[in-house]
Amino acid sequence: MKKSILRVLTGVCVLSTLTYASTLRVSVPAYAESTKPAFEKIVADFEKANPGIDVKLEVGSWSSWQQKLQTDFFSGGNADLIYSTRAWVPTYAAADKIVALDSYLSNSDKAQFPASLLEAAKVNGKLYALPSVTSARNLYVNLDLLKKAGATVPTTWAQLQETAKLVSQNTDAYGFGIQGKEVEMEKYFYYALWNFGGSVLDKTVGGTKSALNSPAALKAANYYNDLIKNGYSQKNVTSYNREDLQELFKQGKLAMMITHGVLAEQISSEGHNINFVQTDVPGMVKGKKGITLGVIDAVHLSKNSKNKEDAVKFLMFSVKPKYQADWIAKANLLPVTIEAGKDKAFEAKHLQAMISAVPNAKFAFIHAKSTKIIDILRNELQAIYSGKKTPEQALKTAHKKINRAARK
């Protein structure tokens, strides 16, 4: 009899343990080879500190990440916590696939992040994501090519055009690289657009009207188009993504391009003999820094998650400075919490160059129709870069299509 009671009690204990066990799925795109082992460490430490929570980690490729998330959301097979780009957050929020984090985070949780980053992650005033990584872009300049061409490091857009001309005419290299396809292709246009005083939409967040009919937008499009037509950029621009341009620079075949800190690290780690400087994006007036691109990736909480509190607990655990130093610095990106920014891991020269650019960084617009708007802009920019349309024709088409898309 006693043994029977003992078996019953033991069974109750086991059932109780199973009942209260929590399983989380966390989906993360790979920023670098270090991403997966770094997150495996975070998961192991978190599970040790929280024995009742089991974390299932999924790490995938950025190149197919958007398609994966769309498929997962459509099928209902999405993870509890999802890391993605800030640009997709409004789309998921509008589709009611993610929830606002405001009620799940304490004031002390929010205080760990710079206010500007939290503001940039909001949609219609609600915090639908937390920043996961951030970065800013720099102008990379091959000093040996400029010396050979008799040119100087440009600090204005007029000087950049002259420098690109001198390099193209006096060396075997291309002057200024222009990205013509794939991830961030449209953002490469923003450097000229923003510095000439333009924007894509009438508002940074939630704008419903295109601003591409402005003189500033036409000036920016003409600027890039002139570089291409005059041979001051690489040939066949629309066949180059960001990584292709970086390869040209590492091979000494490109004098200037704008990109993030990973290029500096690659030049060093891969043993390229390039004498270069990582400097500010040009401005309009000599002596004044130009506007650069600031990028925030984000992590959001799925609406259909059955373990939202535990998911947020994991999220806040993962932003401890030691973990950010482990995976973010190794990916040549910048931390998102104030305390992590003090870590020695971010003292590397190429990371400091990005940090110095942050005060002059501007974030790209976010909108519920961001994906559609970006597709429209990319298509019309490619039409300009390939010579199929004039800047006037392409911008007119983009303006009309974006107006329709933004209002739907």
XYZ file of C-alpha atoms in Angstrom:
408
model
C 0.000 0.000 0.000
C 2.767 2.386 0.940
C 4.586 1.565 -2.319
C 1.433 2.326 -4.313
C 1.024 5.707 -2.621
C 4.694 6.458 -3.256
C 4.275 5.634 -6.945
C 1.264 7.919 -7.174
C 3.051 10.788 -5.463
C 6.094 10.294 -7.662
C 3.861 10.393 -10.723
C 2.230 13.607 -9.533
C 5.642 15.194 -9.079
C 6.706 14.176 -12.576
C 3.470 15.463 -14.088
C 3.857 18.687 -12.165
C 7.357 19.145 -13.530
C 6.182 18.449 -17.075
C 3.218 20.768 -16.724
C 5.306 23.746 -15.731
C 8.183 23.156 -18.150
C 8.448 25.876 -20.781
C 9.908 25.482 -24.274
C 11.046 28.519 -26.228
C 12.021 28.736 -29.867
C 14.490 31.444 -30.799
C 15.280 32.211 -34.471
C 18.485 34.105 -35.289
C 20.093 34.912 -38.670
C 23.839 34.302 -38.869
C 25.800 37.550 -38.893
C 29.136 35.746 -38.872
C 30.582 32.312 -38.131
C 30.659 33.330 -34.477
C 26.885 33.877 -34.251
C 25.816 30.269 -33.691
C 28.397 29.301 -31.040
C 27.851 32.598 -29.235
C 24.089 32.037 -29.042
C 24.597 28.422 -28.028
C 26.568 29.768 -25.068
C 23.765 32.201 -24.207
C 21.214 29.383 -24.382
C 23.309 27.066 -22.191
C 23.844 29.751 -19.551
C 20.178 30.746 -19.599
C 18.952 27.169 -19.224
C 21.357 26.652 -16.328
C 19.996 29.754 -14.602
C 16.398 28.826 -15.465
C 16.099 25.017 -15.197
C 12.390 25.064 -15.991
C 12.879 26.622 -19.431
C 14.127 24.735 -22.485
C 15.366 26.850 -25.417
C 15.410 25.584 -28.988
C 17.809 27.675 -31.068
C 17.478 28.088 -34.832
C 20.254 29.840 -36.782
C 19.805 30.478 -40.518
C 21.130 32.484 -43.436
C 20.349 36.168 -43.956
C 19.934 35.577 -47.706
C 16.778 33.501 -47.163
C 15.705 34.942 -43.802
C 12.813 37.071 -45.031
C 11.307 34.173 -46.966
C 11.718 31.875 -43.958
C 9.909 34.289 -41.649
C 7.081 34.835 -44.115
C 6.636 31.080 -44.492
C 6.789 30.525 -40.735
C 4.239 33.237 -39.981
C 1.888 32.022 -42.720
C 1.972 28.455 -41.426
C 1.886 29.426 -37.756
C 5.190 27.657 -37.235
C 7.129 30.738 -36.220
C 9.449 30.951 -33.222
C 8.643 32.778 -29.978
C 11.502 35.257 -30.380
C 12.608 36.309 -33.839
C 15.648 38.347 -34.793
C 15.298 40.305 -38.017
C 15.767 43.737 -39.499
C 13.944 46.793 -38.172
C 12.462 47.441 -41.627
C 10.218 44.364 -41.396
C 8.765 45.127 -37.965
C 5.901 47.418 -39.162
C 4.789 44.768 -41.642
C 4.594 42.102 -38.952
C 2.870 44.510 -36.562
C 0.261 45.477 -39.161
C -0.357 41.796 -39.883
C -0.914 41.205 -36.145
C 1.903 38.646 -36.008
C 3.917 40.291 -33.213
C 3.007 42.057 -29.974
C 4.124 45.311 -28.411
C 6.700 44.791 -25.673
C 5.781 47.813 -23.559
C 3.790 45.859 -20.956
C 6.400 43.093 -20.705
C 9.376 45.359 -19.965
C 10.096 47.223 -16.743
C 11.456 50.757 -16.693
C 14.819 49.357 -15.637
C 14.777 47.022 -18.650
C 14.146 49.926 -21.026
C 16.745 52.107 -19.294
C 19.488 49.731 -20.443
C 19.023 50.948 -24.031
C 19.768 54.410 -25.458
C 16.487 56.273 -25.886
C 17.222 56.952 -29.568
C 17.436 53.229 -30.328
C 14.178 52.481 -28.523
C 12.452 55.307 -30.378
C 13.702 53.981 -33.706
C 12.207 50.555 -32.902
C 8.699 51.907 -32.260
C 5.726 51.617 -34.589
C 2.918 54.123 -34.029
C 4.329 54.898 -30.599
C 4.463 51.287 -29.437
C 7.625 49.275 -28.838
C 7.112 46.307 -31.135
C 10.767 45.262 -30.967
C 13.975 45.756 -29.085
C 17.194 46.638 -30.903
C 19.478 43.609 -31.234
C 22.493 45.132 -33.002
C 23.315 48.487 -34.534
C 25.930 49.968 -36.835
C 26.779 53.018 -38.897
C 28.411 53.280 -42.298
C 31.776 54.819 -43.220
C 33.473 55.877 -46.440
C 36.399 53.570 -47.223
C 39.236 55.126 -49.210
C 42.251 53.413 -50.801
C 45.003 55.934 -50.048
C 47.541 54.479 -52.482
C 45.127 54.785 -55.405
C 44.349 58.383 -54.482
C 48.057 59.197 -54.247
C 48.697 57.647 -57.648
C 45.807 59.660 -59.114
C 46.896 62.918 -57.480
C 43.670 63.096 -55.487
C 42.785 63.737 -51.857
C 40.338 62.107 -49.451
C 36.978 63.787 -50.160
C 34.978 65.499 -47.444
C 32.212 66.839 -49.730
C 30.166 65.224 -52.481
C 31.675 67.587 -55.051
C 35.144 66.443 -53.991
C 34.081 62.785 -54.129
C 33.059 63.187 -57.758
C 36.370 64.877 -58.608
C 38.349 62.198 -56.763
C 36.446 59.423 -58.547
C 37.188 61.128 -61.862
C 40.927 61.400 -61.170
C 41.196 57.769 -60.068
C 39.266 56.478 -63.070
C 41.335 58.538 -65.502
C 44.779 58.013 -63.984
C 44.731 54.443 -62.623
C 43.399 51.029 -63.622
C 40.914 51.118 -60.744
C 37.331 52.338 -60.469
C 36.676 55.591 -58.630
C 33.538 55.170 -56.503
C 31.579 51.948 -56.094
C 27.782 52.036 -56.368
C 25.734 49.105 -55.126
C 23.216 48.006 -57.724
C 21.364 44.993 -56.325
C 20.188 43.003 -53.298
C 20.291 43.812 -49.577
C 20.644 47.550 -48.835
C 20.853 48.453 -52.516
C 18.274 51.211 -52.025
C 20.064 52.443 -48.912
C 23.180 53.137 -50.959
C 21.086 55.752 -52.751
C 20.134 57.319 -49.413
C 23.669 58.637 -48.840
C 23.306 61.100 -51.708
C 19.558 61.566 -51.226
C 19.782 62.562 -47.566
C 22.817 64.791 -47.941
C 21.186 66.641 -50.819
C 18.178 67.257 -48.563
C 15.759 64.595 -49.788
C 13.872 61.597 -48.422
C 11.827 58.673 -49.712
C 8.673 59.405 -47.720
C 7.264 62.578 -46.238
C 7.857 61.195 -42.743
C 10.591 58.975 -41.317
C 8.073 56.652 -39.659
C 4.672 55.852 -41.088
C 4.728 58.386 -43.936
C 1.947 57.872 -46.470
C 3.235 60.045 -49.298
C 6.279 59.760 -51.532
C 8.846 62.551 -51.453
C 10.695 61.369 -54.561
C 9.307 64.197 -56.701
C 11.601 66.677 -54.955
C 14.527 68.537 -56.555
C 16.813 66.895 -53.963
C 15.798 63.391 -55.077
C 16.452 64.266 -58.721
C 19.806 65.803 -57.834
C 20.846 62.637 -55.992
C 19.741 60.358 -58.837
C 21.540 62.533 -61.385
C 24.680 62.469 -59.234
C 24.929 58.668 -59.264
C 23.856 58.518 -62.894
C 26.620 60.952 -63.893
C 29.238 58.871 -62.079
C 28.085 55.811 -64.016
C 27.796 57.473 -67.430
C 31.183 59.168 -67.113
C 32.916 55.941 -66.139
C 33.780 57.077 -62.618
C 32.062 54.045 -61.056
C 32.413 50.326 -61.767
C 30.956 48.905 -64.979
C 27.635 47.010 -64.949
C 26.562 48.537 -61.646
C 23.377 46.453 -61.360
C 25.402 43.233 -61.162
C 27.142 44.302 -57.933
C 25.830 43.667 -54.446
C 27.542 44.943 -51.293
C 29.869 41.968 -50.983
C 30.915 42.300 -54.634
C 31.956 45.905 -54.061
C 33.869 44.914 -50.950
C 35.758 42.293 -52.963
C 36.723 44.943 -55.524
C 38.016 47.164 -52.737
C 40.000 44.333 -51.126
C 41.584 43.556 -54.506
C 42.733 47.155 -54.925
C 40.422 47.690 -57.906
C 38.121 50.225 -56.259
C 39.199 53.496 -54.656
C 36.112 54.362 -52.617
C 32.921 52.789 -51.295
C 30.569 53.139 -48.337
C 29.959 50.162 -46.065
C 30.148 48.869 -42.481
C 33.007 47.757 -40.253
C 33.225 44.192 -41.515
C 35.283 45.337 -44.507
C 38.092 46.662 -42.314
C 38.182 43.422 -40.371
C 38.239 41.346 -43.562
C 41.117 43.350 -45.015
C 43.124 42.561 -41.886
C 42.096 38.942 -41.306
C 42.375 37.927 -44.957
C 45.815 39.506 -45.357
C 45.033 42.101 -48.034
C 47.773 44.666 -48.536
C 45.522 47.722 -48.755
C 46.531 51.116 -47.372
C 43.132 52.554 -46.542
C 41.265 54.927 -44.256
C 37.785 54.442 -42.802
C 36.355 57.965 -42.659
C 33.125 59.964 -42.588
C 30.573 59.994 -45.378
C 30.980 63.304 -47.264
C 28.847 66.308 -46.459
C 27.726 69.260 -48.532
C 30.065 71.786 -46.948
C 33.782 71.351 -46.318
C 34.506 70.663 -42.668
C 31.006 69.406 -41.859
C 30.333 65.691 -41.575
C 27.751 64.248 -43.887
C 24.688 62.227 -42.977
C 25.356 58.511 -42.921
C 23.176 55.453 -42.591
C 22.447 54.062 -39.165
C 21.170 50.508 -39.076
C 19.252 48.752 -36.327
C 18.302 45.115 -36.393
C 15.587 44.039 -34.028
C 14.157 41.169 -32.032
C 10.416 40.793 -31.649
C 7.932 38.655 -29.759
C 5.420 36.566 -31.691
C 1.748 37.027 -30.865
C 1.126 33.284 -30.893
C 3.888 32.594 -28.359
C 2.556 30.633 -25.391
C 5.490 31.663 -23.205
C 5.765 35.404 -23.641
C 7.096 36.175 -20.155
C 9.800 33.521 -20.455
C 10.675 34.775 -23.934
C 11.196 38.302 -22.613
C 13.250 36.879 -19.750
C 15.551 35.220 -22.303
C 15.706 38.403 -24.349
C 16.860 40.528 -21.428
C 19.311 37.809 -20.356
C 20.853 37.797 -23.840
C 21.706 41.520 -23.828
C 24.110 41.244 -20.900
C 27.363 43.014 -21.851
C 29.451 39.826 -21.890
C 27.165 38.233 -24.470
C 27.037 41.314 -26.692
C 30.822 41.517 -26.565
C 31.000 37.877 -27.605
C 28.734 37.829 -30.649
C 28.209 41.445 -31.724
C 31.835 42.610 -31.646
C 32.917 39.433 -33.449
C 30.365 40.238 -36.153
C 31.946 43.716 -36.458
C 28.786 45.462 -35.317
C 27.908 47.740 -32.408
C 26.152 46.963 -29.093
C 22.680 48.156 -28.209
C 22.890 48.696 -24.458
C 24.664 51.513 -22.689
C 26.705 49.249 -20.439
C 27.861 46.955 -23.260
C 29.198 49.974 -25.139
C 31.865 50.343 -22.443
C 33.289 46.864 -23.059
C 36.875 46.649 -24.337
C 35.709 44.382 -27.154
C 34.385 47.477 -28.927
C 37.650 49.435 -28.736
C 38.916 48.070 -32.067
C 39.799 50.838 -34.545
C 37.238 49.832 -37.178
C 34.456 49.689 -34.573
C 35.446 53.058 -33.143
C 35.183 54.535 -36.651
C 31.571 53.375 -36.779
C 30.901 54.651 -33.275
C 32.199 58.095 -34.265
C 29.745 58.110 -37.184
C 26.690 57.331 -35.048
C 25.932 60.978 -34.073
C 25.548 61.788 -37.794
C 23.569 58.671 -38.621
C 20.009 58.641 -39.872
C 17.767 55.585 -39.856
C 15.847 54.476 -42.917
C 12.068 54.856 -42.901
C 9.898 52.077 -41.550
C 6.395 51.528 -42.813
C 3.776 48.766 -42.904
C 4.438 48.603 -46.664
C 8.214 48.897 -46.355
C 8.919 45.769 -48.403
C 6.722 46.900 -51.296
C 8.064 50.459 -51.237
C 11.672 49.240 -51.215
C 10.996 46.873 -54.125
C 9.582 49.746 -56.150
C 12.549 51.982 -55.392
C 15.081 49.242 -56.171
C 13.486 48.508 -59.525
C 13.501 52.160 -60.578
C 17.050 52.766 -59.379
C 18.191 49.753 -61.383
C 16.437 51.215 -64.413
C 18.523 54.380 -63.955
C 21.805 52.568 -63.336
C 21.337 50.306 -66.380
C 20.430 53.216 -68.667
C 16.886 51.980 -69.310
C 15.327 55.135 -67.879
C 16.415 58.684 -67.183
C 16.430 59.772 -63.536
C 13.376 61.934 -64.240
C 11.416 59.027 -65.722
C 12.366 56.546 -63.004
C 11.640 58.882 -60.103
C 8.282 59.855 -61.617
C 7.309 56.194 -61.838
C 8.593 55.440 -58.334
C 6.717 58.452 -56.925
C 3.385 57.303 -58.350
C 3.799 53.633 -57.401
C 4.966 54.390 -53.866
C 2.053 56.743 -53.300
C -0.344 53.960 -54.254
C 1.487 51.323 -52.202
C 1.818 53.485 -49.072
C -1.909 54.266 -48.935
C -3.130 50.674 -49.263
